[in-house]
Short mmCIF file of C-alpha atoms in Angstrom, two decimals:
data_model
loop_
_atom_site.label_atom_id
_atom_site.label_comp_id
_atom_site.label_asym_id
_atom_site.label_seq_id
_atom_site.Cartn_x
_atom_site.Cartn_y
_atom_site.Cartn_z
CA UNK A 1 97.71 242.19 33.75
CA UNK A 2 94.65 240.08 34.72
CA UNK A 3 94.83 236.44 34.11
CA UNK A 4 92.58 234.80 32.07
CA UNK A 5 90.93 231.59 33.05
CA UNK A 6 88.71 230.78 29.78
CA UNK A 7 87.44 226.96 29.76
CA UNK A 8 87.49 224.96 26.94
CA UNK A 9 84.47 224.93 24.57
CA UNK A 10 82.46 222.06 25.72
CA UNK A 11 83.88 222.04 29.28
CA UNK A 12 80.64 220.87 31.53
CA UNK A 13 79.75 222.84 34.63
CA UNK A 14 77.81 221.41 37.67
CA UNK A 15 77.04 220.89 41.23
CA UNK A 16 76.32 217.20 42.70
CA UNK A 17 74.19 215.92 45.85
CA UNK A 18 73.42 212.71 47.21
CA UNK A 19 70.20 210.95 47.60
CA UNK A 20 70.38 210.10 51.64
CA UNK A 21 71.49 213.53 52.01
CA UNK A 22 68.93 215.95 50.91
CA UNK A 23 66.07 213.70 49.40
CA UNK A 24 64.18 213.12 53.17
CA UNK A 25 60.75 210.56 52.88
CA UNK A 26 63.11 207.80 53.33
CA UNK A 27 60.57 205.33 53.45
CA UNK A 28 57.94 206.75 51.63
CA UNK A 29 55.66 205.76 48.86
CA UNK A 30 57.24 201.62 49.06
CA UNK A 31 60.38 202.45 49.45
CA UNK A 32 62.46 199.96 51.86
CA UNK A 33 65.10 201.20 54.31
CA UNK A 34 68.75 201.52 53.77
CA UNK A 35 71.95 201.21 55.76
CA UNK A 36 71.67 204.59 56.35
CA UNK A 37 68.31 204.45 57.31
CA UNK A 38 68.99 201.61 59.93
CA UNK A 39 72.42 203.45 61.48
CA UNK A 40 71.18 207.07 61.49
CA UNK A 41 68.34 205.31 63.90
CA UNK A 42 70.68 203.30 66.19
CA UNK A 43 71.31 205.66 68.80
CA UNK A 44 74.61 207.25 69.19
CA UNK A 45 76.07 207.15 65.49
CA UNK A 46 75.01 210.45 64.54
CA UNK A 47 75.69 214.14 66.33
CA UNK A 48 73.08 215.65 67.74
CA UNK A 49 70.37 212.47 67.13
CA UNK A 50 69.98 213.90 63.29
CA UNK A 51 68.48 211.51 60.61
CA UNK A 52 67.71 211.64 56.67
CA UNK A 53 64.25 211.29 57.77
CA UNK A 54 63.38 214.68 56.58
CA UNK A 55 66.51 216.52 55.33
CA UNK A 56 66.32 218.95 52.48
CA UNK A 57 63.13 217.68 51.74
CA UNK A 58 64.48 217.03 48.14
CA UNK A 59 61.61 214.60 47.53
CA UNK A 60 58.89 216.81 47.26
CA UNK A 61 60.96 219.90 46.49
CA UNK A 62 62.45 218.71 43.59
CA UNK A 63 60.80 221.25 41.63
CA UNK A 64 62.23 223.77 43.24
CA UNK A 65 65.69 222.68 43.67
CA UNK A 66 66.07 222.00 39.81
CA UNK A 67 64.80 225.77 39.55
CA UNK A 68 67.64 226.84 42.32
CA UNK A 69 69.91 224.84 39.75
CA UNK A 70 68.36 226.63 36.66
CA UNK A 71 68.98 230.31 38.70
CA UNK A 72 72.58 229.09 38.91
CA UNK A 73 72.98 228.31 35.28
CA UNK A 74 73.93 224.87 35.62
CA UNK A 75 74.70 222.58 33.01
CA UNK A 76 74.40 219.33 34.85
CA UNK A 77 73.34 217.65 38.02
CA UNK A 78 75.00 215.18 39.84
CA UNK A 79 72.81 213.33 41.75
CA UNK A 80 72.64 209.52 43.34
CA UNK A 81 69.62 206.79 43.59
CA UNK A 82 68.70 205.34 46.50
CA UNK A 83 68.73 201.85 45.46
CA UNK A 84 66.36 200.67 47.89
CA UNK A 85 63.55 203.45 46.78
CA UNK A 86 63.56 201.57 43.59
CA UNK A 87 64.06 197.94 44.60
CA UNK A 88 62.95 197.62 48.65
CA UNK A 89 64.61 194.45 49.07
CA UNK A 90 67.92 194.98 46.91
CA UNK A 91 66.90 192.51 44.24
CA UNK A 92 63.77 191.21 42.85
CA UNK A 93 61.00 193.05 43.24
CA UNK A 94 60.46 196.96 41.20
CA UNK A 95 59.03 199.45 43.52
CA UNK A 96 57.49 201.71 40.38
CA UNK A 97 56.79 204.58 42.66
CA UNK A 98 60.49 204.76 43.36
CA UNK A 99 62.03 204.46 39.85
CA UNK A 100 58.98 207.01 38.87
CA UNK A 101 60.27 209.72 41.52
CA UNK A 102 64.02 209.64 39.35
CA UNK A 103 61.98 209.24 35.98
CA UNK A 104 60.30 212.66 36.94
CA UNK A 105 63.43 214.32 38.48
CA UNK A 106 65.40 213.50 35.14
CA UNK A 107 62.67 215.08 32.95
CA UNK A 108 62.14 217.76 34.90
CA UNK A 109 65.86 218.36 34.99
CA UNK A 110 65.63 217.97 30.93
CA UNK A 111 62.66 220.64 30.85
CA UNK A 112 65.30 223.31 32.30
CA UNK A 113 68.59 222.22 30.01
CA UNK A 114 70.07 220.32 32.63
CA UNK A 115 71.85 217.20 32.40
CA UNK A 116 71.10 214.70 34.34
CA UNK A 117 74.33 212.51 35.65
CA UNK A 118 73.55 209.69 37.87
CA UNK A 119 75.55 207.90 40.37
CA UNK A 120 74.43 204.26 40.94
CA UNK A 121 75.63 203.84 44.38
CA UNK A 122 76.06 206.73 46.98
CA UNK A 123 76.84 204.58 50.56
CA UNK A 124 72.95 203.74 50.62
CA UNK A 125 72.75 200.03 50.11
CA UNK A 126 69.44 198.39 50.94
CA UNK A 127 69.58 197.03 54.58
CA UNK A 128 67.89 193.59 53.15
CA UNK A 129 71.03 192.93 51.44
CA UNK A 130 73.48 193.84 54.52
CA UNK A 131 71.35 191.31 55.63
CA UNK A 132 72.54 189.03 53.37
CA UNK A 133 76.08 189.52 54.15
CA UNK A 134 76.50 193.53 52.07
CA UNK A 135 79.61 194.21 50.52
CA UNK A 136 80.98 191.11 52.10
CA UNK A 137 78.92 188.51 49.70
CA UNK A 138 80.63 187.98 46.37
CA UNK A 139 76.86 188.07 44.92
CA UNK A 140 77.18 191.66 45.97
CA UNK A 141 78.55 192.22 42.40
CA UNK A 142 75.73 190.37 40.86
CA UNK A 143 73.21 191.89 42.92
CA UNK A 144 74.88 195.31 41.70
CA UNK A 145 74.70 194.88 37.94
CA UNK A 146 70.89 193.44 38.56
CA UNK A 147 69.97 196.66 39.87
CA UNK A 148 71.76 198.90 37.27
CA UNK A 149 70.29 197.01 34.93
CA UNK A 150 67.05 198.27 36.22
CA UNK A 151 68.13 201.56 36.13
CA UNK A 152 69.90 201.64 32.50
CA UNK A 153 66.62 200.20 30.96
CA UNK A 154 64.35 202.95 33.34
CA UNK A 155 66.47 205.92 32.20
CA UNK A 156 69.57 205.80 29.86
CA UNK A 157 67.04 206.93 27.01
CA UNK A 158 67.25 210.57 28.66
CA UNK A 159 70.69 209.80 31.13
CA UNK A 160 73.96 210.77 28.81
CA UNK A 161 75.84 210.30 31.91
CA UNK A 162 76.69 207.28 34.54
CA UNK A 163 78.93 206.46 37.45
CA UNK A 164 78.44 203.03 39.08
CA UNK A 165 79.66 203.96 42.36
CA UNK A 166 80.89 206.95 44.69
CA UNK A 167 84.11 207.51 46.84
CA UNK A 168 84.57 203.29 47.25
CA UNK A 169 86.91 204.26 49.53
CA UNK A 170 85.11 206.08 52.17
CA UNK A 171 82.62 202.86 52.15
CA UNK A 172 85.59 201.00 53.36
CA UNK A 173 87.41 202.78 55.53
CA UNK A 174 84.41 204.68 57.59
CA UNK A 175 81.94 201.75 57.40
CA UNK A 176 83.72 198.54 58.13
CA UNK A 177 87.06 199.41 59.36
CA UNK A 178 86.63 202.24 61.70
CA UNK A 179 83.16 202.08 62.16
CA UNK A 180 82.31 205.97 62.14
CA UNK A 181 79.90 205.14 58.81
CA UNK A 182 77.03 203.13 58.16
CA UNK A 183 77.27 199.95 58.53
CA UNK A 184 79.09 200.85 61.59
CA UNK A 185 81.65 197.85 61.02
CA UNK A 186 85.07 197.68 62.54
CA UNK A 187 87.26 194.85 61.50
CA UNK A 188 90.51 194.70 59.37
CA UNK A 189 90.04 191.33 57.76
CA UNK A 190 86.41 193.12 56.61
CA UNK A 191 88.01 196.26 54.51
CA UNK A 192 90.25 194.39 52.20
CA UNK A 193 87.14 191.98 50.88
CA UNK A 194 84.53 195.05 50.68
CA UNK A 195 87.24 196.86 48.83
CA UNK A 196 87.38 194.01 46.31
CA UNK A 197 83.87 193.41 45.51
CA UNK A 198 83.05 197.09 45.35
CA UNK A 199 85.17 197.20 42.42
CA UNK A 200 83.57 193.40 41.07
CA UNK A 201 80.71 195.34 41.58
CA UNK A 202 81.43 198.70 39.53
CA UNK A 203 83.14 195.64 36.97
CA UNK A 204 79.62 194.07 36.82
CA UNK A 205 77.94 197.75 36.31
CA UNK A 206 80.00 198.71 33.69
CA UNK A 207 79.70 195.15 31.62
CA UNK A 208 76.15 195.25 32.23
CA UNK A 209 75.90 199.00 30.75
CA UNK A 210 77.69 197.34 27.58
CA UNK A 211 74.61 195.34 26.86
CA UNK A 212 72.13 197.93 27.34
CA UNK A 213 73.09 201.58 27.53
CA UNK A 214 74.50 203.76 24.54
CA UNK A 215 76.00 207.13 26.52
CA UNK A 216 78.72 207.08 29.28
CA UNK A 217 80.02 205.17 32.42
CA UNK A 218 82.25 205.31 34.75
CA UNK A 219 83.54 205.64 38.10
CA UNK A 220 84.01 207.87 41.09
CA UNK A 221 87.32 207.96 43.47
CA UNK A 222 87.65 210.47 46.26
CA UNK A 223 92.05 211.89 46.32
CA UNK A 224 94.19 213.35 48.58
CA UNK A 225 97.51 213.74 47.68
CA UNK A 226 99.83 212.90 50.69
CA UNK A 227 102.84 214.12 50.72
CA UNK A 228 105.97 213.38 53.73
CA UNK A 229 106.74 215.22 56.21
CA UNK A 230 109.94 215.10 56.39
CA UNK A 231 112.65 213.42 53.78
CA UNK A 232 113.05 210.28 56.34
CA UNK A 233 113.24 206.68 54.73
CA UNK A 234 110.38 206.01 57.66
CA UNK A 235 108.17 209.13 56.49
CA UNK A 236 108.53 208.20 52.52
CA UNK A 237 107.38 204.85 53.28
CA UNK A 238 104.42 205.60 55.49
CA UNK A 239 103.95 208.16 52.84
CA UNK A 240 103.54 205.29 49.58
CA UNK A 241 101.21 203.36 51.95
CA UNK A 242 98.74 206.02 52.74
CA UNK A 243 98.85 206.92 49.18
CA UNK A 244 98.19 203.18 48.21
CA UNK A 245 95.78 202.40 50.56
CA UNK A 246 93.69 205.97 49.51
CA UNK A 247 94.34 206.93 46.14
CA UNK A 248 95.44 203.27 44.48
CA UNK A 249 93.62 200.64 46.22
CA UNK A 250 90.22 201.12 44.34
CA UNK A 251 91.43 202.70 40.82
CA UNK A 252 94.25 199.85 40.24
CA UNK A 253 92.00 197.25 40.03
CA UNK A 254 89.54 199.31 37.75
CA UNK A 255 92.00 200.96 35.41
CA UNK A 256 95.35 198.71 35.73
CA UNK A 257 94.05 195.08 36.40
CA UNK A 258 96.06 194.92 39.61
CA UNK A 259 96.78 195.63 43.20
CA UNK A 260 99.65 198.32 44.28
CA UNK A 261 102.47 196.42 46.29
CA UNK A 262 102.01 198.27 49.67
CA UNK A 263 98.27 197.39 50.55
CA UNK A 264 100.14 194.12 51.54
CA UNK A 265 102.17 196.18 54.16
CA UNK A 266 99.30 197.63 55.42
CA UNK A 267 96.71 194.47 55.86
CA UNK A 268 99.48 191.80 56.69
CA UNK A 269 97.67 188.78 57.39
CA UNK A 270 94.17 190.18 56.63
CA UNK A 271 94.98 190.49 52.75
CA UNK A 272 92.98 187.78 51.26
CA UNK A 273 94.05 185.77 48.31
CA UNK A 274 92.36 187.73 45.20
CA UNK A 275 91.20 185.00 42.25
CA UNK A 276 93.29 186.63 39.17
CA UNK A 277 90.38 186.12 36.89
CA UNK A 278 88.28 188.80 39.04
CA UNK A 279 90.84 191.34 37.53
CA UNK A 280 88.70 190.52 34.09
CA UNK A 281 85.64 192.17 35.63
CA UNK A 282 86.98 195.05 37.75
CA UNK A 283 89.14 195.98 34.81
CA UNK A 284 86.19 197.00 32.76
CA UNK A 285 86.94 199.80 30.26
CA UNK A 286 85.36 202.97 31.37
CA UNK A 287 84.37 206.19 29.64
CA UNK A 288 85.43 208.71 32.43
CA UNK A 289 86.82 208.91 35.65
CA UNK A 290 85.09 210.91 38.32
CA UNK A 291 87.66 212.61 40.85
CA UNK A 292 86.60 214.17 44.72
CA UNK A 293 88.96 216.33 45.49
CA UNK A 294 89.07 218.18 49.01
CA UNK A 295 92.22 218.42 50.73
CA UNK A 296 95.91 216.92 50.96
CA UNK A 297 97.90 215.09 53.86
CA UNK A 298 101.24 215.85 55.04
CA UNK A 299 102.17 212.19 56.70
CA UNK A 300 104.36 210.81 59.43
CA UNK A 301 105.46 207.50 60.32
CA UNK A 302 103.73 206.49 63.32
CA UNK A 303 103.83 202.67 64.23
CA UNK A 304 100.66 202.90 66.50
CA UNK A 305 98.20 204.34 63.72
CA UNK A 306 97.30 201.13 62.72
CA UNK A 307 96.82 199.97 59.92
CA UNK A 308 98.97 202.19 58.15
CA UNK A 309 101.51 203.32 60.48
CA UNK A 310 101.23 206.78 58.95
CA UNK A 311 99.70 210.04 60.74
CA UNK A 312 98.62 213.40 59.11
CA UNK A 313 100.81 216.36 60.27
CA UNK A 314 98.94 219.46 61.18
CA UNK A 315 99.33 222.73 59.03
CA UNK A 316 99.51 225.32 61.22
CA UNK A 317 99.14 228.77 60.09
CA UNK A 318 97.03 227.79 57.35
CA UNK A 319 93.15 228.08 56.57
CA UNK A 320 90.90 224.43 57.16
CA UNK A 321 87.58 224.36 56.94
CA UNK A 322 84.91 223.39 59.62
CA UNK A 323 85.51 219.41 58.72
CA UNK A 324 89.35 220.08 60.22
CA UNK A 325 90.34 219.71 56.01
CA UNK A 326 93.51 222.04 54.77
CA UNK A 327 92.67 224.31 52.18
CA UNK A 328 95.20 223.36 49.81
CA UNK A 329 94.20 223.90 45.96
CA UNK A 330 97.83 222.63 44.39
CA UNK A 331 97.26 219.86 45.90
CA UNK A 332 94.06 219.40 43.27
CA UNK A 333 96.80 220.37 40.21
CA UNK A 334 99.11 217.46 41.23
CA UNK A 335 96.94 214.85 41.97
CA UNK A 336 95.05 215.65 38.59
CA UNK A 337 98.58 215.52 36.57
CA UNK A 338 99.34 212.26 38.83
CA UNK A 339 96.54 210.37 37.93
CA UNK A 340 97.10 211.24 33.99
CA UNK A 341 101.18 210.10 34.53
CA UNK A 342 99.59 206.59 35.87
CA UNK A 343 96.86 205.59 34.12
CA UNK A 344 97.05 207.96 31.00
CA UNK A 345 95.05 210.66 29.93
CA UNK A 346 91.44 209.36 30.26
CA UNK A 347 88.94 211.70 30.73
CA UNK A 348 88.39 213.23 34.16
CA UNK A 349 85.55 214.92 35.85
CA UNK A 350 86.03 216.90 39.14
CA UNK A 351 83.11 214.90 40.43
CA UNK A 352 82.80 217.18 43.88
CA UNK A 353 84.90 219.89 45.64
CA UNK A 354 83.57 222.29 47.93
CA UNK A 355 84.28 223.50 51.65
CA UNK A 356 82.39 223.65 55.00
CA UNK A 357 82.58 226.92 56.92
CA UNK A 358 80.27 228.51 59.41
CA UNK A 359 77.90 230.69 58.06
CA UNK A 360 76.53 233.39 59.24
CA UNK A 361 72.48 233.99 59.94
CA UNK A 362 70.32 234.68 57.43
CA UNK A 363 68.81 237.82 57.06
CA UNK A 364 65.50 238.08 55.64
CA UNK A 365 65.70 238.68 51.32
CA UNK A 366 69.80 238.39 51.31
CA UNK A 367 72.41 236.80 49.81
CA UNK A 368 74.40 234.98 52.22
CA UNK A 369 77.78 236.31 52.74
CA UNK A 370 80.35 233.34 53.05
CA UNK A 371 83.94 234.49 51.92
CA UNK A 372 86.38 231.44 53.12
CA UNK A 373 83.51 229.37 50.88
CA UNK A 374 83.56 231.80 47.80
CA UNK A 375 87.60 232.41 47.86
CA UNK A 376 87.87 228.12 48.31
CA UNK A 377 85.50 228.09 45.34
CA UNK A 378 87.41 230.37 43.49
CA UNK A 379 91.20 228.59 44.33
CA UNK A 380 90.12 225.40 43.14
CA UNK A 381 88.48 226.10 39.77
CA UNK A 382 91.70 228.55 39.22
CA UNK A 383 93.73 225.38 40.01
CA UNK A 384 91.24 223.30 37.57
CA UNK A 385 92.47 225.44 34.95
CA UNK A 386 96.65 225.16 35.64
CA UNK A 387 95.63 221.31 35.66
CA UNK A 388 94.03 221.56 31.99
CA UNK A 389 96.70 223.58 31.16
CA UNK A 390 99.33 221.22 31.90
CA UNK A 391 97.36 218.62 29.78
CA UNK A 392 95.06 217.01 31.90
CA UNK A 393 91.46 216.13 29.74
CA UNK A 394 89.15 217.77 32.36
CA UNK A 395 85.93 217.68 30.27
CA UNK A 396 83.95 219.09 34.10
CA UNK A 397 83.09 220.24 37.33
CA UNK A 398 80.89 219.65 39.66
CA UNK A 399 80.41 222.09 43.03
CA UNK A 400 79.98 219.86 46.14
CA UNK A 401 77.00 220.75 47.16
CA UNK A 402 74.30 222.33 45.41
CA UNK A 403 72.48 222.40 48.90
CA UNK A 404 73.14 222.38 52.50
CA UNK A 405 72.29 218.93 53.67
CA UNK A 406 73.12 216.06 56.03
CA UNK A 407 76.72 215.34 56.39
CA UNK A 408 76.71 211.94 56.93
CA UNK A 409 77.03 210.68 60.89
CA UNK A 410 78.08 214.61 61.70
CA UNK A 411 74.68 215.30 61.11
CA UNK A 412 73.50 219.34 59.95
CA UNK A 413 76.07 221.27 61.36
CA UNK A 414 78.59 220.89 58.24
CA UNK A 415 77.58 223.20 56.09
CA UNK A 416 78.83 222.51 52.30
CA UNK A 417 76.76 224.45 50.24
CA UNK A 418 76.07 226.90 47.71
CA UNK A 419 72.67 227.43 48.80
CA UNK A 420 72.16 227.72 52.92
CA UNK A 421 69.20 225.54 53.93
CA UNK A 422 67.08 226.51 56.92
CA UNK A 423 66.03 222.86 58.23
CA UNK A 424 63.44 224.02 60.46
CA UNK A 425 61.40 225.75 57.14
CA UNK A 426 63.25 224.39 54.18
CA UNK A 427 64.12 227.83 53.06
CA UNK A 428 67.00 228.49 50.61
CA UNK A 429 68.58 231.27 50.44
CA UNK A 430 71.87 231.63 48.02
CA UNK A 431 75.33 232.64 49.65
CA UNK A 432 77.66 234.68 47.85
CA UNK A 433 79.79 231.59 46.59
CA UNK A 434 76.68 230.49 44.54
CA UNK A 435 76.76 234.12 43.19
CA UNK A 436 80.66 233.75 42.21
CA UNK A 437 79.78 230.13 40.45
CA UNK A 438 76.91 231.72 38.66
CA UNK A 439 79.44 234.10 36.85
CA UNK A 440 82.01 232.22 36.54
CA UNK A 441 78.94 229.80 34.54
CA UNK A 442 78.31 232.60 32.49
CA UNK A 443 81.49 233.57 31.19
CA UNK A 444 82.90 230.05 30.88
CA UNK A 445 85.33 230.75 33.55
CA UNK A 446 86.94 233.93 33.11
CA UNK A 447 84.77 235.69 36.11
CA UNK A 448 87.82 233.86 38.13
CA UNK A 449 89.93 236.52 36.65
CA UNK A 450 88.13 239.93 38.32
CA UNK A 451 89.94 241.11 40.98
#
């Protein structure tokens, strides 16, 4: 007997980009540059020399993308603002052709029946604030809220749907404390402070949404569920730190008021002395949790992978994707249930979850064939469902990514998504796993059920 993998009524589907990623014209039309801007340049952070200088060409193709999204049957859109387009030198001054571009992208997104869900902060901070000190300047928060303010009063007549920032995490660990990320920091004592006025910052979003929105807000974490390698006292406890320092460090702040144990362990003398009133602001009540989910970690002890004295453990005889990632879809069922057991059952968005694999050439008027993609596709939204089953409030997902786009410093070759981009014409062409998502639209999930 087939299973059947029908949704609940009301359950949201969607696929999410990222401004630096796909929208190109970096620096058009007023727009000031970004840390990405400024790293992408500096030569030697990204493979191959690539920039966001033209990318997907989202800017002026916007059009067309939202009809690619339409073709797809999407519901929503997932998509970030690049916060100097809109305000060139962080604070102060409105750039009006930059908050006009989003204005028009959100209506045009409305004119198809798509809703438009807006992340605040997407890695892109304006390079006149790193100036300023970035992430390290406690008036980071203040310069945060300042500029969401902007955005609430711009848009939240036609936005139902907010996060203040994306993957935290990632901001910390690739950009100032290995260095592999814009700003291209690497310094221990750095992390733990960025960490903490990221989430001030989201704090500050959120309160300032309070006073002027009247939809939803919250926040975006990226998982990956780490589980030992081996039943050791040493493996368990580099186990709990990599967990802590990944999956804890920025929701315990936000959703507890508090700081998990081991981050301690794994900072030592660089954890710096956190004012207990802050927890007043990070702990700001939020409507929805965005989760990433991509992969899992099997972890070692290993006392010279500093800071954490934990390793991954290679999976051999398993699939993993271009990015070196496991494909591992329980691992999406039990950090789901996890996060409900710890901070109760809020309600969760799969904010992104998709796969890199090589892809094959295009041939002229076809539908790109990309199996490891579609079947990855397919896993995960199957495991979606055995998480809702088990009680989780998963009110959505969104596909990571609608289009094939810039992956960061790896530059172009990382392929992610549903739509193959040809960055020497801009041509999209669909693969098959866009053809899978379409149905599985369509029949509110139960086209993950044919065989």
């Amino acid at each position: 007997m087939t299973r059947r993998f029908r949704f609940p009524d009301g359950f949201l589907w969607g696929a999410a980009t990222s401004a630096y990623q796909i929208e190109g014209s970096p620096l058009a039309d007023g727009a000031g540059p970004s840390i990405w801007q400024r790293f992408a340049h500096t030569p030697g952070m990204m493979a191959d020399g690539d920039t966001g200088d033209v990318a997907c060409d989202h800017y002026r193709r916007y059009k067309d993308d939202v009809r690619l999204m339409r073709a797809l049957g999407l519901q929503s859109y997932r998509f970030s603002v690049n916060w100097s387009r809109v305000l060139p030198e962080g604070t102060g001054r409105v750039n009006p052709k930059g908050l006009d571009f989003y204005s028009r992208l959100v209506d045009e997104l409305l004119e198809h029946g798509i809703a438009p869900n807006v992340t605040l902060f997407h890695w892109d901070l304006p390079a006149a604030l790193d100036d300023r000190g970035g992430w390290l300047n406690r008036d980071s928060a203040h310069w945060f809220a300042d500029y969401a303010t902007t955005m609430f009063r711009a848009l939240d007549d036609r936005v139902p749907q907010w996060s203040t920032l994306n993957e935290p995490w990632v901001v910390v660990d690739g950009g100032y404390l290995r260095g592999a990320l814009a700003p291209g920091h690497r310094n221990l004592y750095e992390a733990p402070i960025v960490a903490h006025n990221l989430m001030r910052a989201s704090g500050a979003g959120i309160e300032a949404y309070r006073a002027h929105g009247r939809h939803a807000i919250g926040v975006v974490f990226n998982i990956e569920p780490k589980y030992p390698a081996s039943d050791s006292a040493e493996d368990l406890a580099a186990t709990r730190r990599a967990h802590a320092y990944m999956n804890l460090q920025f929701a315990d702040p936000a959703l507890l008021g508090s700081y998990p144990p081991e981050l301690r362990e794994v900072y030592g003398a660089a954890w710096p002395d956190v004012p207990a009133d802050d927890f007043r602001l990070t702990r700001q009540p939020v409507d929805f949790v965005g989760l990433n989910y991509y992969t899992r970690a099997v972890v070692r002890h290993d006392a010279d992978a500093l800071p954490l004295r934990a390793a991954p453990v290679y999976q051999p005889h398993r699939t993993h994707t271009e990015t070196g990632w496991e494909v591992y879809e329980q691992g999406l069922v039990d950090m789901l249930t996890g996060f409900r057991q710890r901070y109760g059952n809020l309600p969760l968005y799969i904010t992104e979850n998709g796969a890199a694999f090589y892809d094959p050439p295009v041939a002229d008027g076809e539908v790109l064939p990309d199996p490891l993609r579609t079947d990855y596709l397919r896993r995960h939204l199957q495991a979606a469902h055995r998480a809702i089953e088990a009680g989780v409030d998963l009110r959505g997902y969104y596909a990571w990514s609608l289009l094939d786009n810039l992956e960061w410093s790896l530059g172009y070759a990382k392929r992610f998504g549903l739509y193959h981009v040809d960055f020497a014409t801009q041509k999209r062409t669909p693969k098959a796993s866009a053809k899978l998502y379409a149905r599985v639209i369509a029949s509110h999930g139960e086209a993950l059920g044919e065989p």
